[in-house]
Amino acid sequence: MINYIIQVLLFQALFLTVYDFFLQKETFFKWNRVYLLVTPIISFLIPFLKFQSIQKSIPQDYIVQLPTVFINPQIVIEQSVTNNSSVNYILIAFYIGVTVFTILFFTRLLKIGKLIVSNQVIKKENYNLVILNEKQSAFSFFNYIFINKYLLESKELEIIKHEIVHCREKHTVDLLLFELLKIVLWFNPIIYVYQNRIALLHEYISDSEVVKETDKKTYFNKLLSETFNVERISFVNQFFKHSLIKKRIVMIAKEKSQKMKQLKYLLIIPLLFAMLIYTSCSDAEKDELLEMEEVLNNNKDVTEGKYLDLELGKVFVGKKLKGKIIPFDEYTKKEQEMHSKFKSIENSIFDFLVVIDENGERIHFFKTNENAVQRKTNWEYVEGEDVPFSVVQNVPVFPGCEGTEEELRQCLQEKITKHVNKNFNSSLAKGLGLSEGIKKIFVMFKIDKEGNIAEVKARAPHQALVDEAKRVVNLLPQMKPGTYNNKSIGVKYSLPIAFKVN
């Protein structure tokens, strides 16, 4: 979910950047209005657009999942149930924000309603004039135009004409759309910028219509003649807003943009294409659910029952697991996403279930199915690519290890575990301000064709832990590389490291 929100914010920022640099100074007001209304909504949809053709063009990584290294071996880590029952403070903060901004929104609506009820209303053919006595204001909300009694008596008709355009063009609907977005994404500063941009655009649209029937110089003087105490409500169209006056005058005086400049809107095509590549690639390489598929796919024998200690908790891979199957409607949100994702993967070798096993633990059960054998036989080796661990003919060998392939694999795991326990600075976490509990570091590295450690990456709760994990893994000795068809090949590994913060 957090990854989705980050993508939405990124896409909205990119769309807004294109608008600010290339479009906002042009006089294509209606085109710009469509752009500002559509792009924030598109940003919510793009992360869901995953194109298989783009995904298949990206080389797939095959990763061997190593057992978790416990820095403090005496600690027994209780998983899954504890994690599921912990308080989600981020979610609580989100709902508090939504509640606060909803209250503010309805408070402002009530304020406008009170102005309509407590003041004289003159009904016209296509709009209603609300005559204000206390404030020198001029603004509109749907088909209500709020104007000070003094302005009406002075026959400031240009102001009324200006507000009539707002009413006719339904500008209030635009502003209310962004108010709703502000409630849902109250923490997103981009939405506030979007609303400011479209509010200014509304003024450009109304000004351009009024000056068709009014002398520009006279209209300028109207804008500059008096200071108005306008309503401080973000979803009303205000005639006088000091921060916008200069920009409006500049735009009124500006000559119409040449039609050739409409080609600037074509910039959205490469931008959209880049976003689609990003979302498709992130689905293929970074999406944690597909990473899970890659990890599971690289077990030497996917039909053999086996427990794995993965980031999402306790996992069992195999054909059978004794226990009670949890109904889908009792899945956590994360488990529902996991289930849907594995359902959507073409020819997936796993079915996803949630089971309470014989020990009473909540287990994510990846049940192997008939596609397992088919997946193996469909794989073809491409020269220079890394090889799935399930088809490696000779596994990488840690110095000093001997025996069968299975013994060599087990020896490598044990040697890496001892190496990490010996070299990892376990006292490092004490001064980092981390909260209490079990913390995990996830390291990925490659034993390349020469047997060297390469492409070391890490993810951890603090950068200092990332650096320490990389340092320790880079200290691993050179090994005998794995082979396929008597050729040296690279094999990628994923190594979880767990420790306790008191």
XYZ file of C-alpha atoms in Angstrom:
502
model
C 0.000 0.000 0.000
C 2.798 2.415 0.897
C 4.531 1.590 -2.376
C 1.297 2.402 -4.250
C 0.927 5.785 -2.501
C 4.544 6.673 -3.281
C 3.939 5.902 -6.952
C 0.788 8.075 -7.008
C 2.670 11.010 -5.438
C 5.541 10.593 -7.892
C 3.263 10.538 -10.943
C 1.268 13.566 -9.759
C 4.502 15.493 -9.186
C 5.719 14.634 -12.702
C 2.426 15.673 -14.324
C 2.463 18.929 -12.377
C 6.074 19.624 -13.385
C 5.149 19.295 -17.074
C 2.240 21.691 -16.522
C 4.339 24.317 -14.704
C 7.205 24.308 -17.190
C 5.375 23.914 -20.493
C 1.623 24.588 -20.273
C 0.528 27.077 -17.629
C 1.729 30.185 -19.526
C -0.238 29.284 -22.643
C -3.745 30.604 -23.312
C -5.231 27.151 -24.009
C -7.314 27.469 -20.867
C -9.841 24.724 -21.529
C -7.130 22.249 -22.526
C -5.241 23.110 -19.358
C -8.379 22.604 -17.309
C -8.807 19.088 -18.704
C -5.128 18.375 -18.026
C -5.339 19.481 -14.382
C -8.532 17.496 -13.775
C -7.504 14.276 -15.510
C -3.838 13.836 -14.559
C -4.288 13.497 -10.764
C -6.961 10.836 -11.383
C -4.788 9.009 -13.941
C -2.042 8.911 -11.311
C -4.270 6.662 -9.189
C -4.843 4.266 -12.092
C -1.382 3.933 -13.662
C 0.120 1.767 -10.859
C -2.537 -0.870 -11.648
C -1.591 -1.019 -15.338
C 0.878 -3.869 -15.778
C 1.789 -4.879 -19.326
C 3.047 -8.430 -19.742
C 4.935 -7.508 -22.932
C 7.032 -4.992 -20.989
C 7.564 -7.401 -18.104
C 8.726 -10.183 -20.417
C 11.288 -7.890 -22.028
C 13.041 -7.574 -18.653
C 15.448 -10.345 -17.644
C 14.113 -12.319 -14.680
C 16.283 -12.778 -11.607
C 16.509 -16.228 -10.032
C 17.270 -15.957 -6.334
C 18.240 -18.614 -3.815
C 16.661 -18.020 -0.404
C 19.164 -18.705 2.373
C 18.006 -19.456 5.941
C 17.743 -16.489 8.309
C 20.930 -15.747 10.226
C 20.158 -15.016 13.891
C 22.738 -12.646 15.331
C 21.626 -13.738 18.821
C 21.017 -17.490 18.418
C 19.463 -17.880 21.872
C 16.467 -15.799 20.826
C 13.398 -17.634 19.587
C 11.483 -15.357 17.240
C 7.710 -15.566 17.540
C 6.252 -14.696 14.185
C 3.105 -14.016 12.199
C 0.429 -13.894 14.915
C 2.284 -11.220 16.862
C 2.870 -9.220 13.699
C -0.764 -9.443 12.658
C -2.080 -8.280 16.027
C 0.306 -5.344 16.460
C -1.109 -1.826 16.368
C -0.757 -0.093 13.012
C 0.010 3.481 14.049
C 0.400 4.677 10.468
C -3.138 3.533 9.656
C -4.480 5.206 12.807
C -2.744 8.480 11.864
C -4.209 8.248 8.355
C -7.785 7.874 9.625
C -7.313 10.694 12.140
C -6.206 12.958 9.282
C -9.181 11.921 7.146
C -11.542 12.644 10.044
C -10.047 16.089 10.753
C -10.125 17.194 7.106
C -13.673 15.877 6.674
C -14.809 17.975 9.646
C -13.049 21.045 8.211
C -14.719 20.478 4.840
C -18.241 20.298 6.262
C -17.521 23.281 8.535
C -16.776 25.390 5.458
C -19.881 24.102 3.695
C -21.972 25.122 6.703
C -20.358 28.548 6.640
C -21.459 29.055 3.039
C -24.943 27.766 3.845
C -25.166 30.219 6.719
C -24.287 33.110 4.380
C -27.103 32.080 2.024
C -29.678 31.751 4.833
C -28.729 34.928 6.742
C -28.491 37.340 3.784
C -30.802 38.641 1.088
C -30.967 36.426 -2.019
C -32.024 37.868 -5.379
C -33.010 35.148 -7.830
C -31.996 35.670 -11.438
C -32.614 33.509 -14.484
C -29.384 31.471 -14.336
C -27.923 32.409 -10.956
C -28.712 33.743 -7.493
C -27.216 36.919 -6.020
C -26.455 36.793 -2.305
C -26.152 40.367 -0.974
C -23.553 40.638 1.799
C -23.650 43.513 4.301
C -20.629 42.922 6.503
C -17.792 42.022 4.154
C -16.606 43.494 0.877
C -16.520 40.128 -0.842
C -17.039 38.779 -4.330
C -17.032 35.054 -4.920
C -19.204 32.254 -6.293
C -20.270 28.769 -5.250
C -22.184 26.722 -7.837
C -24.915 29.122 -9.093
C -24.708 31.442 -6.053
C -22.811 34.701 -6.486
C -21.885 36.432 -3.219
C -21.346 40.168 -3.599
C -21.140 43.122 -1.245
C -24.064 45.538 -1.200
C -21.709 48.435 -1.960
C -20.463 46.790 -5.167
C -24.021 46.130 -6.313
C -25.059 49.732 -5.715
C -21.937 50.938 -7.561
C -23.020 48.823 -10.532
C -19.783 46.815 -10.656
C -21.267 44.666 -13.407
C -17.918 43.289 -14.601
C -17.530 41.477 -11.294
C -20.949 39.853 -11.691
C -20.162 38.916 -15.299
C -16.920 37.368 -14.114
C -18.668 35.262 -11.469
C -21.409 34.239 -13.930
C -18.701 32.576 -16.041
C -17.629 30.570 -12.972
C -21.236 29.476 -12.484
C -21.774 28.595 -16.121
C -18.508 26.609 -16.420
C -19.203 24.651 -13.195
C -15.846 25.643 -11.708
C -17.038 24.781 -8.212
C -17.188 21.103 -9.211
C -13.468 21.203 -10.058
C -12.564 22.687 -6.695
C -14.750 20.228 -4.800
C -13.010 17.343 -6.582
C -9.701 18.525 -5.147
C -11.302 19.019 -1.733
C -12.267 15.338 -1.750
C -8.749 14.388 -2.838
C -7.395 16.510 0.022
C -9.519 14.527 2.473
C -8.264 11.160 1.202
C -4.656 12.304 0.635
C -4.457 15.028 3.284
C -0.716 14.380 3.663
C -0.040 14.954 -0.059
C 1.253 18.511 -0.777
C 0.877 17.980 -4.535
C -2.940 18.051 -4.265
C -2.816 21.507 -2.658
C -0.615 22.760 -5.507
C -3.015 21.245 -8.040
C -5.952 23.068 -6.437
C -4.085 26.394 -6.489
C -3.226 25.917 -10.159
C -6.800 25.177 -11.199
C -8.180 28.045 -9.090
C -5.880 30.426 -10.988
C -6.902 28.829 -14.284
C -10.558 29.451 -13.423
C -9.770 33.153 -13.092
C -8.016 33.145 -16.472
C -11.083 31.539 -18.067
C -13.510 34.048 -16.546
C -11.263 37.036 -17.293
C -10.896 35.986 -20.931
C -14.694 35.848 -21.331
C -15.340 39.206 -19.647
C -12.693 41.180 -21.601
C -14.408 40.144 -24.835
C -17.184 42.610 -23.884
C -15.186 45.056 -21.721
C -12.255 47.373 -22.319
C -9.081 45.734 -20.943
C -7.809 48.956 -19.371
C -11.078 49.480 -17.501
C -10.986 45.891 -16.320
C -7.408 46.293 -15.076
C -8.495 49.270 -13.019
C -11.301 47.272 -11.469
C -8.820 44.628 -10.370
C -6.469 47.152 -8.806
C -8.912 49.745 -7.475
C -9.829 48.293 -4.099
C -8.717 45.808 -1.464
C -11.248 43.146 -0.698
C -11.669 41.011 2.386
C -12.577 37.770 0.651
C -13.833 34.553 2.177
C -10.905 32.301 3.050
C -12.472 29.130 1.623
C -10.473 27.064 -0.848
C -13.424 25.780 -2.908
C -15.099 29.095 -3.804
C -14.174 31.186 -6.840
C -12.917 34.525 -5.496
C -12.914 37.578 -7.719
C -10.316 39.427 -5.677
C -7.442 37.314 -4.397
C -4.332 39.425 -3.933
C -1.801 36.678 -4.697
C -3.401 36.095 -8.121
C -4.063 39.676 -9.301
C -0.664 40.209 -10.959
C -0.782 36.850 -12.749
C -4.303 37.545 -13.995
C -3.329 40.948 -15.396
C -0.309 39.459 -17.169
C -2.485 36.753 -18.707
C -5.209 39.198 -19.781
C -2.583 41.313 -21.558
C -0.979 38.266 -23.185
C -1.677 37.534 -26.817
C -3.333 34.239 -27.658
C -0.890 31.340 -27.969
C -0.222 30.032 -31.451
C -2.026 26.807 -32.284
C 1.316 25.198 -33.047
C 2.072 25.306 -29.320
C -0.735 22.820 -28.701
C 1.843 20.211 -29.683
C 3.210 20.646 -26.165
C 0.374 18.442 -24.959
C 2.032 15.566 -26.816
C 4.645 15.613 -24.049
C 2.178 13.585 -22.018
C 2.672 10.592 -24.363
C 6.359 9.855 -23.539
C 5.633 10.723 -19.899
C 2.805 8.170 -19.731
C 4.942 5.611 -21.522
C 7.764 6.097 -19.014
C 5.306 5.675 -16.128
C 3.922 2.466 -17.625
C 7.441 1.088 -18.044
C 8.143 1.961 -14.415
C 5.010 0.280 -13.080
C 5.476 -2.791 -15.264
C 9.128 -3.086 -14.317
C 8.443 -2.547 -10.640
C 5.901 -5.331 -10.856
C 8.455 -7.640 -12.447
C 11.475 -6.761 -10.301
C 10.437 -4.954 -7.152
C 6.923 -5.971 -6.255
C 7.334 -8.008 -3.094
C 4.672 -10.534 -4.072
C 6.444 -11.436 -7.293
C 9.722 -11.524 -5.404
C 8.047 -14.181 -3.298
C 7.248 -16.171 -6.452
C 10.908 -15.959 -7.491
C 12.123 -17.114 -4.078
C 9.727 -20.061 -4.002
C 10.525 -20.991 -7.593
C 14.169 -21.590 -6.713
C 13.755 -24.393 -4.188
C 15.683 -27.414 -5.375
C 12.569 -29.595 -5.172
C 9.349 -27.590 -4.998
C 7.287 -30.682 -4.246
C 9.171 -31.422 -1.018
C 7.603 -30.030 2.127
C 9.781 -27.294 3.578
C 9.477 -24.397 6.039
C 11.002 -21.053 5.020
C 11.639 -17.990 7.142
C 10.694 -15.114 4.839
C 9.914 -11.436 5.311
C 6.160 -11.904 5.435
C 6.427 -14.491 8.231
C 6.398 -18.280 8.458
C 6.029 -20.002 5.107
C 5.529 -23.657 4.189
C 6.161 -24.919 0.652
C 4.943 -28.357 -0.394
C 1.981 -30.508 -1.385
C 0.537 -31.169 2.086
C 0.389 -29.370 5.425
C -1.606 -30.628 8.423
C -3.764 -27.973 10.015
C -6.907 -25.873 9.716
C -7.434 -23.862 6.513
C -8.466 -20.256 7.192
C -11.475 -18.991 5.134
C -10.648 -16.219 2.651
C -12.894 -13.677 4.411
C -10.678 -14.051 7.508
C -7.475 -13.230 5.608
C -5.641 -10.039 6.491
C -5.532 -7.391 3.773
C -1.947 -8.390 2.964
C -2.911 -12.048 2.671
C -5.791 -11.160 0.344
C -3.357 -9.236 -1.872
C -1.004 -12.228 -1.839
C -3.820 -14.610 -2.789
C -5.000 -12.367 -5.640
C -1.491 -11.903 -6.965
C -0.714 -15.621 -7.153
C -4.113 -16.214 -8.760
C -3.212 -13.683 -11.464
C 0.235 -15.139 -12.289
C 0.031 -17.197 -15.455
C 1.124 -20.822 -14.930
C 2.039 -20.187 -11.301
C 3.454 -23.300 -9.668
C 1.827 -22.410 -6.337
C -1.620 -22.001 -4.806
C -1.703 -19.672 -1.798
C -3.520 -20.709 1.414
C -3.434 -19.568 5.032
C -3.318 -22.428 7.548
C -3.194 -22.754 11.330
C -0.759 -25.674 11.642
C -0.488 -28.367 14.333
C 1.565 -26.016 16.529
C -1.132 -23.315 16.399
C 0.971 -21.009 14.203
C -0.470 -19.004 11.319
C 1.337 -20.311 8.239
C 1.366 -18.993 4.682
C 1.048 -22.248 2.755
C 2.307 -22.239 -0.835
C 0.867 -25.461 -2.189
C 2.707 -26.822 -5.214
C 0.508 -27.825 -8.135
C 0.711 -29.557 -11.486
C 2.355 -26.518 -13.109
C 5.584 -27.155 -11.117
C 7.046 -29.738 -13.493
C 5.872 -27.785 -16.536
C 7.643 -24.634 -15.297
C 10.956 -26.511 -14.972
C 10.800 -28.043 -18.450
C 9.805 -24.750 -20.082
C 12.926 -22.961 -18.820
C 15.663 -22.372 -21.388
C 19.198 -21.223 -20.644
C 20.348 -17.967 -22.289
C 24.099 -17.449 -22.487
C 25.323 -14.927 -19.903
C 22.183 -14.977 -17.751
C 21.925 -16.216 -14.177
C 20.495 -19.714 -13.771
C 17.575 -20.909 -11.600
C 18.964 -22.792 -8.621
C 16.662 -25.711 -9.396
C 18.597 -26.440 -12.625
C 22.148 -25.618 -11.469
C 24.155 -28.784 -12.142
C 26.990 -27.954 -9.719
C 26.200 -25.503 -6.905
C 28.727 -22.837 -5.802
C 31.196 -24.319 -3.299
C 32.384 -22.527 -0.164
C 36.147 -23.076 0.540
C 36.620 -26.229 2.617
C 33.238 -27.792 1.808
C 33.099 -31.337 0.430
C 30.505 -34.001 -0.317
C 27.393 -34.436 -2.449
C 25.504 -31.550 -4.041
C 23.081 -31.462 -1.123
C 25.954 -31.548 1.389
C 27.765 -28.759 -0.459
C 24.604 -26.634 -0.440
C 24.090 -27.244 3.288
C 27.752 -26.536 3.997
C 27.608 -23.228 2.124
C 24.589 -22.144 4.182
C 26.298 -23.070 7.448
C 29.549 -21.327 6.510
C 27.719 -18.140 5.544
C 25.766 -18.248 8.826
C 28.985 -18.613 10.857
C 30.669 -15.869 8.844
C 27.858 -13.390 9.459
C 27.628 -14.210 13.189
C 31.385 -13.798 13.575
C 31.796 -10.551 11.631
C 28.538 -8.656 12.130
C 28.820 -5.844 14.691
C 25.755 -6.710 16.810
C 26.310 -3.725 19.147
C 25.833 -1.325 16.240
C 22.034 -1.240 16.637
C 22.155 0.090 20.218
C 22.731 3.736 19.315
C 20.402 3.968 16.319
C 17.173 4.792 18.174
C 15.329 1.717 16.885
C 12.153 0.557 18.613
C 12.183 -2.640 20.661
C 11.610 -5.989 19.023
C 12.969 -8.250 16.313
C 14.527 -6.368 13.386
C 15.489 -7.842 10.049
C 18.003 -6.952 7.375
C 17.490 -8.342 3.879
C 20.629 -8.763 1.801
C 20.879 -9.831 -1.829
C 24.158 -10.776 -3.474
C 25.548 -12.802 -6.322
C 28.281 -15.409 -6.583
C 29.430 -14.581 -10.104
C 31.088 -16.714 -12.796
C 34.494 -16.243 -11.136
C 33.184 -17.158 -7.695
C 33.445 -13.578 -6.399
C 30.802 -11.793 -4.332
C 29.082 -9.173 -6.511
C 25.993 -6.943 -6.745
C 25.504 -6.691 -2.968
C 22.281 -4.893 -1.993
C 20.611 -4.536 1.384
C 17.438 -3.249 3.004
C 17.251 -2.455 6.727
C 15.546 -0.161 9.286
C 18.616 2.123 9.313
C 21.333 3.053 6.813
C 24.073 2.084 9.279
C 22.705 -1.469 9.288
C 22.585 -1.483 5.485
C 26.261 -0.491 5.347
C 27.235 -3.083 7.972
C 25.389 -5.887 6.164
C 27.062 -4.994 2.868
C 30.462 -4.889 4.568
C 30.028 -8.339 6.122
C 28.786 -9.989 2.908
C 31.603 -8.433 0.883
C 34.061 -10.115 3.285
C 32.922 -13.568 2.125
C 35.805 -15.445 0.460
C 36.038 -16.285 -3.210
C 34.206 -19.534 -3.958
C 34.114 -22.117 -6.665
C 31.322 -20.900 -8.998
C 28.262 -22.900 -9.911
C 28.103 -24.570 -13.306
C 25.521 -25.401 -15.960
C 26.411 -27.497 -19.014
C 30.044 -27.394 -17.821
C 30.070 -23.587 -17.971
C 30.527 -21.287 -14.983
C 27.382 -19.318 -14.199
C 26.252 -16.676 -11.685
C 23.854 -17.551 -8.871
C 21.958 -14.945 -6.835
C 21.179 -15.303 -3.136
C 18.848 -13.639 -0.645
C 20.048 -13.597 2.977
C 17.808 -12.447 5.873
C 19.631 -11.357 9.057
C 17.623 -11.090 12.301
C 18.551 -9.482 15.628
C 16.767 -8.238 18.721
C 16.667 -4.640 19.935
C 16.103 -4.390 23.715
